[in-house]
mmCIF file of C-alpha atoms in Angstrom:
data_model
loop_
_atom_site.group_PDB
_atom_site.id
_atom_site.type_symbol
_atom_site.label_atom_id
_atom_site.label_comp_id
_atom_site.label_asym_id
_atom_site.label_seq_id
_atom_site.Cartn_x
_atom_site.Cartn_y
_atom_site.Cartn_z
ATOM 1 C CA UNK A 1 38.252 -22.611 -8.057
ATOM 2 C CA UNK A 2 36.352 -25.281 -10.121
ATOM 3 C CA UNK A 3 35.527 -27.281 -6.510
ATOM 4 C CA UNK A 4 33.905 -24.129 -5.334
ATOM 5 C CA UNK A 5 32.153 -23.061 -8.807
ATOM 6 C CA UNK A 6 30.740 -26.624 -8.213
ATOM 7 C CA UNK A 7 29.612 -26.193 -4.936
ATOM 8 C CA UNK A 8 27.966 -22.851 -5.417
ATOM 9 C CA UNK A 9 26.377 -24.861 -8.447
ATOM 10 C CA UNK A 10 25.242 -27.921 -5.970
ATOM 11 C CA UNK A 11 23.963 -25.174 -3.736
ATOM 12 C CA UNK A 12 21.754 -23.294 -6.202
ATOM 13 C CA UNK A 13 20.370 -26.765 -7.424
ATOM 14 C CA UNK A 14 19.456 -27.370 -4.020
ATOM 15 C CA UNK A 15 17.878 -24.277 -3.157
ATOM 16 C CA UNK A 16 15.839 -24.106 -6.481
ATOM 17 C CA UNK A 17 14.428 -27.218 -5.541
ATOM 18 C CA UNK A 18 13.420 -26.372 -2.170
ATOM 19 C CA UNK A 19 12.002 -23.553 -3.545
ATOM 20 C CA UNK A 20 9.749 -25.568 -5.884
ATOM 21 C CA UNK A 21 8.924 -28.274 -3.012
ATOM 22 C CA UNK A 22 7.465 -24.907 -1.036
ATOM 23 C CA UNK A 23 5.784 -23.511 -4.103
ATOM 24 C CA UNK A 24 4.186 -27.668 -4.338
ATOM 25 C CA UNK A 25 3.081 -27.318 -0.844
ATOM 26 C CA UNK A 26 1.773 -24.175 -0.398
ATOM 27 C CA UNK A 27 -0.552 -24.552 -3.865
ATOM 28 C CA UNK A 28 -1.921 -27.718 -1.965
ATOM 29 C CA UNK A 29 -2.854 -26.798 0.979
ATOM 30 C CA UNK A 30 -4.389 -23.989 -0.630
ATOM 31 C CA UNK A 31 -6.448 -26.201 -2.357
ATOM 32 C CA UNK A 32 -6.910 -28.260 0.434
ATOM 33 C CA UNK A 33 -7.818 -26.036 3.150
ATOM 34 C CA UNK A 34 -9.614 -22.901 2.475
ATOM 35 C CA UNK A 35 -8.734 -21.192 5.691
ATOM 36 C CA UNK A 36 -4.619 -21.922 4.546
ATOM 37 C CA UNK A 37 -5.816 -20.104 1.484
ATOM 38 C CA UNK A 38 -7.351 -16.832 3.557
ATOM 39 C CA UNK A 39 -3.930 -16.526 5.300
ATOM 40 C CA UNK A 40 -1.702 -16.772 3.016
ATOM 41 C CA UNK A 41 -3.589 -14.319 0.806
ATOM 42 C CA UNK A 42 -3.990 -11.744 3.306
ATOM 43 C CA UNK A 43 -0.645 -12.084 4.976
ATOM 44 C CA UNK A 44 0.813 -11.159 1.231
ATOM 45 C CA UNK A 45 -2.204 -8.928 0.059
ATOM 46 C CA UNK A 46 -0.862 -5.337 1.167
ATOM 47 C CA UNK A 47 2.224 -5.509 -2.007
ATOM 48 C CA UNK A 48 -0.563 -6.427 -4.381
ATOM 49 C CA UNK A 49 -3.071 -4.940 -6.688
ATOM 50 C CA UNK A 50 -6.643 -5.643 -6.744
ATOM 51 C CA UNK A 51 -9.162 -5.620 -9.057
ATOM 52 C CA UNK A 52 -12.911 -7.075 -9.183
ATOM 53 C CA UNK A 53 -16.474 -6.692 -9.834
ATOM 54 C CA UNK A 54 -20.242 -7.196 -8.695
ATOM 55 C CA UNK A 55 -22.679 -8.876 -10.470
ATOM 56 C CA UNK A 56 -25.590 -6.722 -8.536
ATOM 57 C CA UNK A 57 -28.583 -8.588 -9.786
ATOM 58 C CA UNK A 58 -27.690 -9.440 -13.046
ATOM 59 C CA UNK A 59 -26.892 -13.082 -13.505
ATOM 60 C CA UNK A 60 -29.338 -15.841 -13.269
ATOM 61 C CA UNK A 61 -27.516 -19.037 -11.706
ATOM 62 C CA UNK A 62 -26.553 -20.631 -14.875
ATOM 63 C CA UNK A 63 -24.676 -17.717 -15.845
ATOM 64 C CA UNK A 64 -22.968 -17.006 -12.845
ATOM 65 C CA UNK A 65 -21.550 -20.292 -13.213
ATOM 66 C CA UNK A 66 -20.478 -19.775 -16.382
ATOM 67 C CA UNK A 67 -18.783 -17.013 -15.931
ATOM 68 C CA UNK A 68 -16.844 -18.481 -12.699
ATOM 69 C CA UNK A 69 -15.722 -21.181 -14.941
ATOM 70 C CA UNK A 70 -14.837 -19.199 -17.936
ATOM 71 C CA UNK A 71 -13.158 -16.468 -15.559
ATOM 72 C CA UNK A 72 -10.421 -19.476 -14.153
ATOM 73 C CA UNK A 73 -9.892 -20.970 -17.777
ATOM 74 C CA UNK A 74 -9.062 -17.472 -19.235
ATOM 75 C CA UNK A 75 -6.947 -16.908 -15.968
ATOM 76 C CA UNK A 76 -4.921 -19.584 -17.108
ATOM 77 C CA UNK A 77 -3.531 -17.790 -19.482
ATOM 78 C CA UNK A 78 -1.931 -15.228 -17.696
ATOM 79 C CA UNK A 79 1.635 -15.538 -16.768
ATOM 80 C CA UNK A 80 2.570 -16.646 -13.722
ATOM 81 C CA UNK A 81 4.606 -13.266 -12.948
ATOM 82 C CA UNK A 82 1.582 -11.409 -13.559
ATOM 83 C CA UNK A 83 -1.249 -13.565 -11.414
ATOM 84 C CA UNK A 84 1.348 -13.233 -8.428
ATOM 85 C CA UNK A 85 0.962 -9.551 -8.293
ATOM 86 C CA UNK A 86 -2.545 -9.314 -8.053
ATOM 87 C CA UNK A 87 -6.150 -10.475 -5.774
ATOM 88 C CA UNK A 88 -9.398 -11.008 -7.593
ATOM 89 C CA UNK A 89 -12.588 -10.448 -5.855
ATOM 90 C CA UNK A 90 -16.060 -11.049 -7.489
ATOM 91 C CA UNK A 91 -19.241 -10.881 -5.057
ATOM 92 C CA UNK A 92 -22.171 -12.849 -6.843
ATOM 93 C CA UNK A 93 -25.749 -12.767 -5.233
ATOM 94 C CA UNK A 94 -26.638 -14.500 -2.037
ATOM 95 C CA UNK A 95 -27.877 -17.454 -3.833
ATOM 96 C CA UNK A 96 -25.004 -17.897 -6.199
ATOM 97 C CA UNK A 97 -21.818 -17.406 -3.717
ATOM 98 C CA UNK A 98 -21.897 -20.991 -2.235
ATOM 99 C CA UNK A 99 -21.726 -22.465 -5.430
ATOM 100 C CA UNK A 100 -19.182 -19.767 -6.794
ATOM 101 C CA UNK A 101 -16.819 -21.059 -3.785
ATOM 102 C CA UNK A 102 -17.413 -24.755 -4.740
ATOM 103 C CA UNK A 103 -16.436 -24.155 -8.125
ATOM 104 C CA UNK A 104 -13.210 -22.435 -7.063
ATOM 105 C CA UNK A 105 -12.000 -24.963 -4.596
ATOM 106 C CA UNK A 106 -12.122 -27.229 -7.303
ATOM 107 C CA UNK A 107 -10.423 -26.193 -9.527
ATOM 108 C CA UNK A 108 -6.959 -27.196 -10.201
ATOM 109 C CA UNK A 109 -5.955 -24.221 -11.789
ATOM 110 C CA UNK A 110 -3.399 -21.951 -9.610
ATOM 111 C CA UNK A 111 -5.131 -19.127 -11.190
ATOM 112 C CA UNK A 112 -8.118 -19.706 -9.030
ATOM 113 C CA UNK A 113 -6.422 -19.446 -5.520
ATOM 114 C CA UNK A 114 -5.829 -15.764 -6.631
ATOM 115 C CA UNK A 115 -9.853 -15.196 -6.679
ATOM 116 C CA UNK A 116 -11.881 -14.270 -3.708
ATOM 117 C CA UNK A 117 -15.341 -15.493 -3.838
ATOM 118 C CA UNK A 118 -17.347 -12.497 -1.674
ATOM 119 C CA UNK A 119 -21.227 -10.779 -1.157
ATOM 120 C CA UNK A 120 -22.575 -7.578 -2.264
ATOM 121 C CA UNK A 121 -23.904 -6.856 1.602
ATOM 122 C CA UNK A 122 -24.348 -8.362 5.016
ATOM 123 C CA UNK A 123 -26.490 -7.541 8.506
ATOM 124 C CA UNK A 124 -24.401 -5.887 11.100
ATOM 125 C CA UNK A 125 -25.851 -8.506 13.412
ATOM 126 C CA UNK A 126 -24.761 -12.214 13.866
ATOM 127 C CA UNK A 127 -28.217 -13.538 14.497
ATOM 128 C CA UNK A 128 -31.584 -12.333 15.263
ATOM 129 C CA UNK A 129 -35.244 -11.569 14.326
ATOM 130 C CA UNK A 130 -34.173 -9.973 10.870
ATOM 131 C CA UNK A 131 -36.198 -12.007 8.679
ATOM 132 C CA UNK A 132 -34.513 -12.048 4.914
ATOM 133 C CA UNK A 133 -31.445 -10.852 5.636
ATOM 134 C CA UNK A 134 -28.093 -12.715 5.612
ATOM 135 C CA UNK A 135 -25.284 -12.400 8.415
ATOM 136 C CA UNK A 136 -21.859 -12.102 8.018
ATOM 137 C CA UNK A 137 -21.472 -14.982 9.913
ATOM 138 C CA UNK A 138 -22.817 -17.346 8.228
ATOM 139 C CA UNK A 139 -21.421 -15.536 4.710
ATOM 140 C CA UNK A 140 -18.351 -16.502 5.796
ATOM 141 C CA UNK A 141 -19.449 -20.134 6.819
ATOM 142 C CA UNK A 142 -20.514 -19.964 3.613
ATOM 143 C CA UNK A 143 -16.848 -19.433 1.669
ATOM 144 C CA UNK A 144 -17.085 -15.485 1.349
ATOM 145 C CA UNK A 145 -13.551 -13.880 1.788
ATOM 146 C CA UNK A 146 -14.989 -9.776 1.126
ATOM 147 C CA UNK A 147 -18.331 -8.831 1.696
ATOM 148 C CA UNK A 148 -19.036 -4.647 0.456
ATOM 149 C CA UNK A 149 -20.956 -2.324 2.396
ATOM 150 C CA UNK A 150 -22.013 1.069 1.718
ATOM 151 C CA UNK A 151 -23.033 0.975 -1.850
ATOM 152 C CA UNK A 152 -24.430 4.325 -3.276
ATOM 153 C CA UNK A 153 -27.624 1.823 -4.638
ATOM 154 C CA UNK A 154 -28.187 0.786 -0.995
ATOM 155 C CA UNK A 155 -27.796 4.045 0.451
ATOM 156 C CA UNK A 156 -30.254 5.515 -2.275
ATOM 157 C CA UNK A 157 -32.233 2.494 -1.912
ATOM 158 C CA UNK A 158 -32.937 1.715 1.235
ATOM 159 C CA UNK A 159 -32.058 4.704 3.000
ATOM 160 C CA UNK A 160 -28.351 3.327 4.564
ATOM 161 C CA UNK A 161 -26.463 5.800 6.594
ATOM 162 C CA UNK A 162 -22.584 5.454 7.035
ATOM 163 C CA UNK A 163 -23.801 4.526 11.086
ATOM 164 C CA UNK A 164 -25.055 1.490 9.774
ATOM 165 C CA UNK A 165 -22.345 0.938 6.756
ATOM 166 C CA UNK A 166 -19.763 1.096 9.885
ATOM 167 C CA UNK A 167 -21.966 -1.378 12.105
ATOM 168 C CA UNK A 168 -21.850 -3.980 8.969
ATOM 169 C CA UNK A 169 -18.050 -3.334 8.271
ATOM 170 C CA UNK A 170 -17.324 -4.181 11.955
ATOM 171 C CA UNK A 171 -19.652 -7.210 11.354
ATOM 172 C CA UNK A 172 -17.742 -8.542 8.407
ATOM 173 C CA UNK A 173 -13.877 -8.253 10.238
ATOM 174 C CA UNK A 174 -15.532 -9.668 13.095
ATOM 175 C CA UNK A 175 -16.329 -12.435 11.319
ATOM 176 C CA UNK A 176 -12.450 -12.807 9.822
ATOM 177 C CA UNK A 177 -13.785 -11.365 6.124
ATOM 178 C CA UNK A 178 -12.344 -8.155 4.438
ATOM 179 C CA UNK A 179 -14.758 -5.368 4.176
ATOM 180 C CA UNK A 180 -14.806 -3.504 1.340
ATOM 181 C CA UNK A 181 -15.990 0.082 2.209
ATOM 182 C CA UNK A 182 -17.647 2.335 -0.747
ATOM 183 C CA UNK A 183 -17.331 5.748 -0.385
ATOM 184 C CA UNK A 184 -18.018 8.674 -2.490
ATOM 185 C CA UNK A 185 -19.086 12.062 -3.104
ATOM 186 C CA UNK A 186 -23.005 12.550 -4.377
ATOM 187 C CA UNK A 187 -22.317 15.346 -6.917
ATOM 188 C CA UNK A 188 -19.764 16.521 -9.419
ATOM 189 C CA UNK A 189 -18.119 19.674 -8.898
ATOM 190 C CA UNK A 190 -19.218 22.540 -10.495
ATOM 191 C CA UNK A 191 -22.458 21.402 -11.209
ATOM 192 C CA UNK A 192 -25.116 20.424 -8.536
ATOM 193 C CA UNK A 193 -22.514 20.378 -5.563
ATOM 194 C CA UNK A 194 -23.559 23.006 -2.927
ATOM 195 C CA UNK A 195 -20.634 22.523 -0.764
ATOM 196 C CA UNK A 196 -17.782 26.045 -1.240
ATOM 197 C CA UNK A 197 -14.248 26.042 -2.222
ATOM 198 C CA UNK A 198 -12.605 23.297 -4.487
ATOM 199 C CA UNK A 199 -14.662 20.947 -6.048
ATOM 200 C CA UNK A 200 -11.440 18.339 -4.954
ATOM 201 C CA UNK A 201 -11.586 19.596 -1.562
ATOM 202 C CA UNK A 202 -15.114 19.158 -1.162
ATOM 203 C CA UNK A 203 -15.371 15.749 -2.251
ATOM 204 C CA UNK A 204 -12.183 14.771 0.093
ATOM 205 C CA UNK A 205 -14.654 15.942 2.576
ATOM 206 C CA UNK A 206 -17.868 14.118 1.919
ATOM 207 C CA UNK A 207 -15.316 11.362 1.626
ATOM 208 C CA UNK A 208 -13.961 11.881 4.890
ATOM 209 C CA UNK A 209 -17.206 11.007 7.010
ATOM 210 C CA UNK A 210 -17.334 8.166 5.597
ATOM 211 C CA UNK A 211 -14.052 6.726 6.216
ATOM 212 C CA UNK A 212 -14.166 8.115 9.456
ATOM 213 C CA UNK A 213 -17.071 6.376 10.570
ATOM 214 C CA UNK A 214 -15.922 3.037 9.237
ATOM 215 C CA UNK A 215 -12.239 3.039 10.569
ATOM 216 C CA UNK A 216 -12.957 4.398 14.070
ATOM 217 C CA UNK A 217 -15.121 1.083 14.898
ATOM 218 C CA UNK A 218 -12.521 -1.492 13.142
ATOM 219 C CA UNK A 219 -9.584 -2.509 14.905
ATOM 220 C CA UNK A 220 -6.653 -0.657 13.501
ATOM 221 C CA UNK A 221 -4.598 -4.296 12.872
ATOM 222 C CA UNK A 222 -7.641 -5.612 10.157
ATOM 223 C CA UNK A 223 -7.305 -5.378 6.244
ATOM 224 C CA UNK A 224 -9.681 -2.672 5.056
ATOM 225 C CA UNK A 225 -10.605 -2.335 1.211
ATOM 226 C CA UNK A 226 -11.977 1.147 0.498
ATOM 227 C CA UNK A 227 -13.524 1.544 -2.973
ATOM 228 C CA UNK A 228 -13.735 5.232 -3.975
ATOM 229 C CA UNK A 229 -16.771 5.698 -6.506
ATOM 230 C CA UNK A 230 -17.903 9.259 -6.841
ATOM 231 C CA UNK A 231 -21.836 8.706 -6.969
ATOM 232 C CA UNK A 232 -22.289 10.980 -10.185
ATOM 233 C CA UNK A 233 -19.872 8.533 -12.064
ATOM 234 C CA UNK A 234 -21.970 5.482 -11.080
ATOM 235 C CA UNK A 235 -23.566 4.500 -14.110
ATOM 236 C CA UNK A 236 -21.972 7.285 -16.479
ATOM 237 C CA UNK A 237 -20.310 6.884 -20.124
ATOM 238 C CA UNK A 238 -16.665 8.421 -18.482
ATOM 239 C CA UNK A 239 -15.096 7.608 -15.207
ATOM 240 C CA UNK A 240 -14.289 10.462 -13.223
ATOM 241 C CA UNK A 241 -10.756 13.132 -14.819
ATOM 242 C CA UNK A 242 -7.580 11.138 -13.113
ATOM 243 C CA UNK A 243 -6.550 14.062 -11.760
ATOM 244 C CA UNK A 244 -10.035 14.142 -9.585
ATOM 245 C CA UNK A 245 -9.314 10.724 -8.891
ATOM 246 C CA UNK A 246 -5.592 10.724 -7.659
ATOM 247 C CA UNK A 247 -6.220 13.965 -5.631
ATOM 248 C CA UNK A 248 -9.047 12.684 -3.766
ATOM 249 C CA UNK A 249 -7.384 9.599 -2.996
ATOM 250 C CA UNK A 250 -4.227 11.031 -2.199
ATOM 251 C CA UNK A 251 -6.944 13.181 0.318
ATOM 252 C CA UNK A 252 -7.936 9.738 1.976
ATOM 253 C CA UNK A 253 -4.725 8.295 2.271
ATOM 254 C CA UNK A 254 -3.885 11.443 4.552
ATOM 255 C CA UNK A 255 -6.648 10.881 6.997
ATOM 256 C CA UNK A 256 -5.548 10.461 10.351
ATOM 257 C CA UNK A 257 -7.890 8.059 10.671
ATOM 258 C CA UNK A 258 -6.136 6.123 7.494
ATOM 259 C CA UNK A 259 -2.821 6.729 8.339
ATOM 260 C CA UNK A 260 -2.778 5.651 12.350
ATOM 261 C CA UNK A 261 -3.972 2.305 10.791
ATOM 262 C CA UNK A 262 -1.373 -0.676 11.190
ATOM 263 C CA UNK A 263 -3.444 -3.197 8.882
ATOM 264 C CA UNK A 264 -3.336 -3.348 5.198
ATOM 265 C CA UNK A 265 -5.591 -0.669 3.639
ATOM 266 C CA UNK A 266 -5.787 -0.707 0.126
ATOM 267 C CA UNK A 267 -7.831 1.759 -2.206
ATOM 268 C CA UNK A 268 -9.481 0.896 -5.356
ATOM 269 C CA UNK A 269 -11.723 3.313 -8.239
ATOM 270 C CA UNK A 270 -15.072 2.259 -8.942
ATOM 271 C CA UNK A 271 -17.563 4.387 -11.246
ATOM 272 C CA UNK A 272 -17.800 3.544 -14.900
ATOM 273 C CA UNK A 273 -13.811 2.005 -14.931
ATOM 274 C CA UNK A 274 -12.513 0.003 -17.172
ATOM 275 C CA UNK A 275 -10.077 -0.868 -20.124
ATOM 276 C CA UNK A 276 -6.885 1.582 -20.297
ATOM 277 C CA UNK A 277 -7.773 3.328 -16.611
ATOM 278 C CA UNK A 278 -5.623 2.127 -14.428
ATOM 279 C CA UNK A 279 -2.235 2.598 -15.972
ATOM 280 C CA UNK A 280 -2.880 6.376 -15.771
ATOM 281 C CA UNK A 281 -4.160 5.920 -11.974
ATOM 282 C CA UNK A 282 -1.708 3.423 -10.741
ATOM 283 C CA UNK A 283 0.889 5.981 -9.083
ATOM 284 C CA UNK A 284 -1.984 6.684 -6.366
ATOM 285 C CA UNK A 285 -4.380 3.341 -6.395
ATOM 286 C CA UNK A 286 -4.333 -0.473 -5.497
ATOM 287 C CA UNK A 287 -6.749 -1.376 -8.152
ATOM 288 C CA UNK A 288 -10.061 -1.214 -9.841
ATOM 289 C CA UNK A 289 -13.614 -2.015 -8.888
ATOM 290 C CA UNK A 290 -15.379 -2.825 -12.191
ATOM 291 C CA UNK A 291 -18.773 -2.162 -13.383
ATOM 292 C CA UNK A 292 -20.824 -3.815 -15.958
ATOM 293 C CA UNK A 293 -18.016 -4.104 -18.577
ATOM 294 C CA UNK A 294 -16.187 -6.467 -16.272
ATOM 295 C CA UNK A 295 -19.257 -8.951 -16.573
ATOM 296 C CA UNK A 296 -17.724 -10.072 -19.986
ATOM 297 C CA UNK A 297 -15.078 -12.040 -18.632
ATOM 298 C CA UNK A 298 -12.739 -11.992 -21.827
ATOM 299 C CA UNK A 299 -12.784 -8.216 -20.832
ATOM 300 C CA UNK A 300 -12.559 -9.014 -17.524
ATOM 301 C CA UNK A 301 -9.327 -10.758 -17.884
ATOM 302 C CA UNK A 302 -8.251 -8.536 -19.852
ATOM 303 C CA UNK A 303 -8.710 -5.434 -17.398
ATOM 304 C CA UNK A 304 -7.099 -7.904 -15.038
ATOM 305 C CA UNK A 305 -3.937 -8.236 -16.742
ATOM 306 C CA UNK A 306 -3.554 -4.712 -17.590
ATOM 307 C CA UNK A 307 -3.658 -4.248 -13.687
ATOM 308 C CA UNK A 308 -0.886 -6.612 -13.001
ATOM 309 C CA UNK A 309 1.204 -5.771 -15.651
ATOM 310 C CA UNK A 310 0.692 -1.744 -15.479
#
């Protein structure tokens, strides 16, 4: 008995060890080798939450920086269990991102493999005659891991239909990147929305356009992001009631066009979220896409942990 309680002992010593030599490994050739970092991220990414931000226009360079380094620091501080649970994206401007990848690969801190540097938009072509824009292909030359299309601003803005939002989603998985898809109804039920029955119902409907015309032009093996940000709640004090939220969501994740999908497709809230939102969302989300309050990054982190841990 005591030659095979020391065995079993021997064993466990042996396989703890391996364990940490793998854990060793891994960390460095994440460090090492950005593309390592991409797989191994996305080959794990569909059993974890997400949470991140934009900085829109916002941040001059020097602050962008700052808060890239004062986002890994406070990272630090959160347990290992937790970090291992969750992806971080934050999408600085065009001019910012390279230097927002530099900074994370080199860092030393574990907590900073977690983070995916990303844009705020892309063309849907490669190259061409498109004087100021940017291409996903060279965003993800660049370091970019998630690039979002189909923001309400750039719809509103500069008149973006979800023909093109779809053409610049297939441009960004094309280019090995994750898009992440915003979609949204325009009015709150009750109020301004013209559309009959349900106010749910009709928003799982405006919704489902969108998704539609995304999904159908994406291989159904790619990871998908789709951030759900009624437009009305853009901006506002409150997010949207949970109950709106979960039952819209739980509308998307029904879509044949959702469901027939073999790749990862997670779904985050966007649209005035924050502190204390997510533990009454999790049973039906992946995650949170933050607004302005996540551009204090002691409140960032903060929101970040109460993902993970929720």
């Amino acid at each position: 008995m005591a030659g095979t309680r020391g065995a079993e002992s021997f064993f466990h010593q042996r396989i703890n060890a391996s364990t940490v030599i793998i854990r060793a490994s891994i960390t460095t050739l994440k460090r090492r080798s950005p593309q390592v970092a991409t797989f191994l991220a996305m080959a794990s990414s569909g059993s974890r939450r997400l949470i991140g931000l934009s900085t829109k226009m916002y941040f001059s360079l020097a602050r962008s920086r700052d808060f890239t380094s004062s986002l890994v620091s406070q990272l630090g501080s959160v347990p290992s269990h937790a970090l291992s649970r969750i992806d971080v994206f934050i999408l600085p401007d065009f001019i910012a991102l390279p230097t927002t990848v530099s900074q994370l690969r080199a860092s030393d801190s574990p907590a900073s493999t977690i983070i995916w540097p990303g844009a705020q938009d892309c063309h849907w072509e490669d190259q061409g005659a498109f004087t100021g824009q940017v291409s996903a292909s060279v965003l993800q030359e660049a370091g970019a891991r998630i690039v979002m299309v189909g923001h309400a601003e750039r719809r509103r803005l500069f008149g973006e239909d979800d023909i093109l939002v779809a053409k610049k989603a297939a441009a960004v998985t094309r280019n090995g990147m994750v898009p992440l898809v915003c979609v949204g109804e325009q009015t709150r039920a009750g109020e301004e929305s013209s559309d009959s029955g349900d106010g749910t119902a009709a928003a799982v409907r405006q919704c489902a356009v969108q998704v539609d015309t995304v999904l159908e032009t994406l291989p159904a093996t790619t990871e998908v992001i789709l951030a759900y940000e009624p437009v009305w709640a853009i901006g506002a004090t409150q997010p949207a009631g949970v109950e709106h939220i979960l039952s819209v969501v739980e509308g998307i994740r029904t879509l044949e066009s959702v469901r027939s999908r073999s790749g990862v497709t997670r779904i985050v809230y966007g649209g005035s979220a924050g502190p204390g939102l997510f533990a009454r969302l999790k049973s039906g989300l992946d995650g949170l896409f933050l607004a302005r309050f996540g551009h204090d990054p002691v409140q960032f982190v903060r929101t970040i942990r109460e993902v993970a841990e929720a």
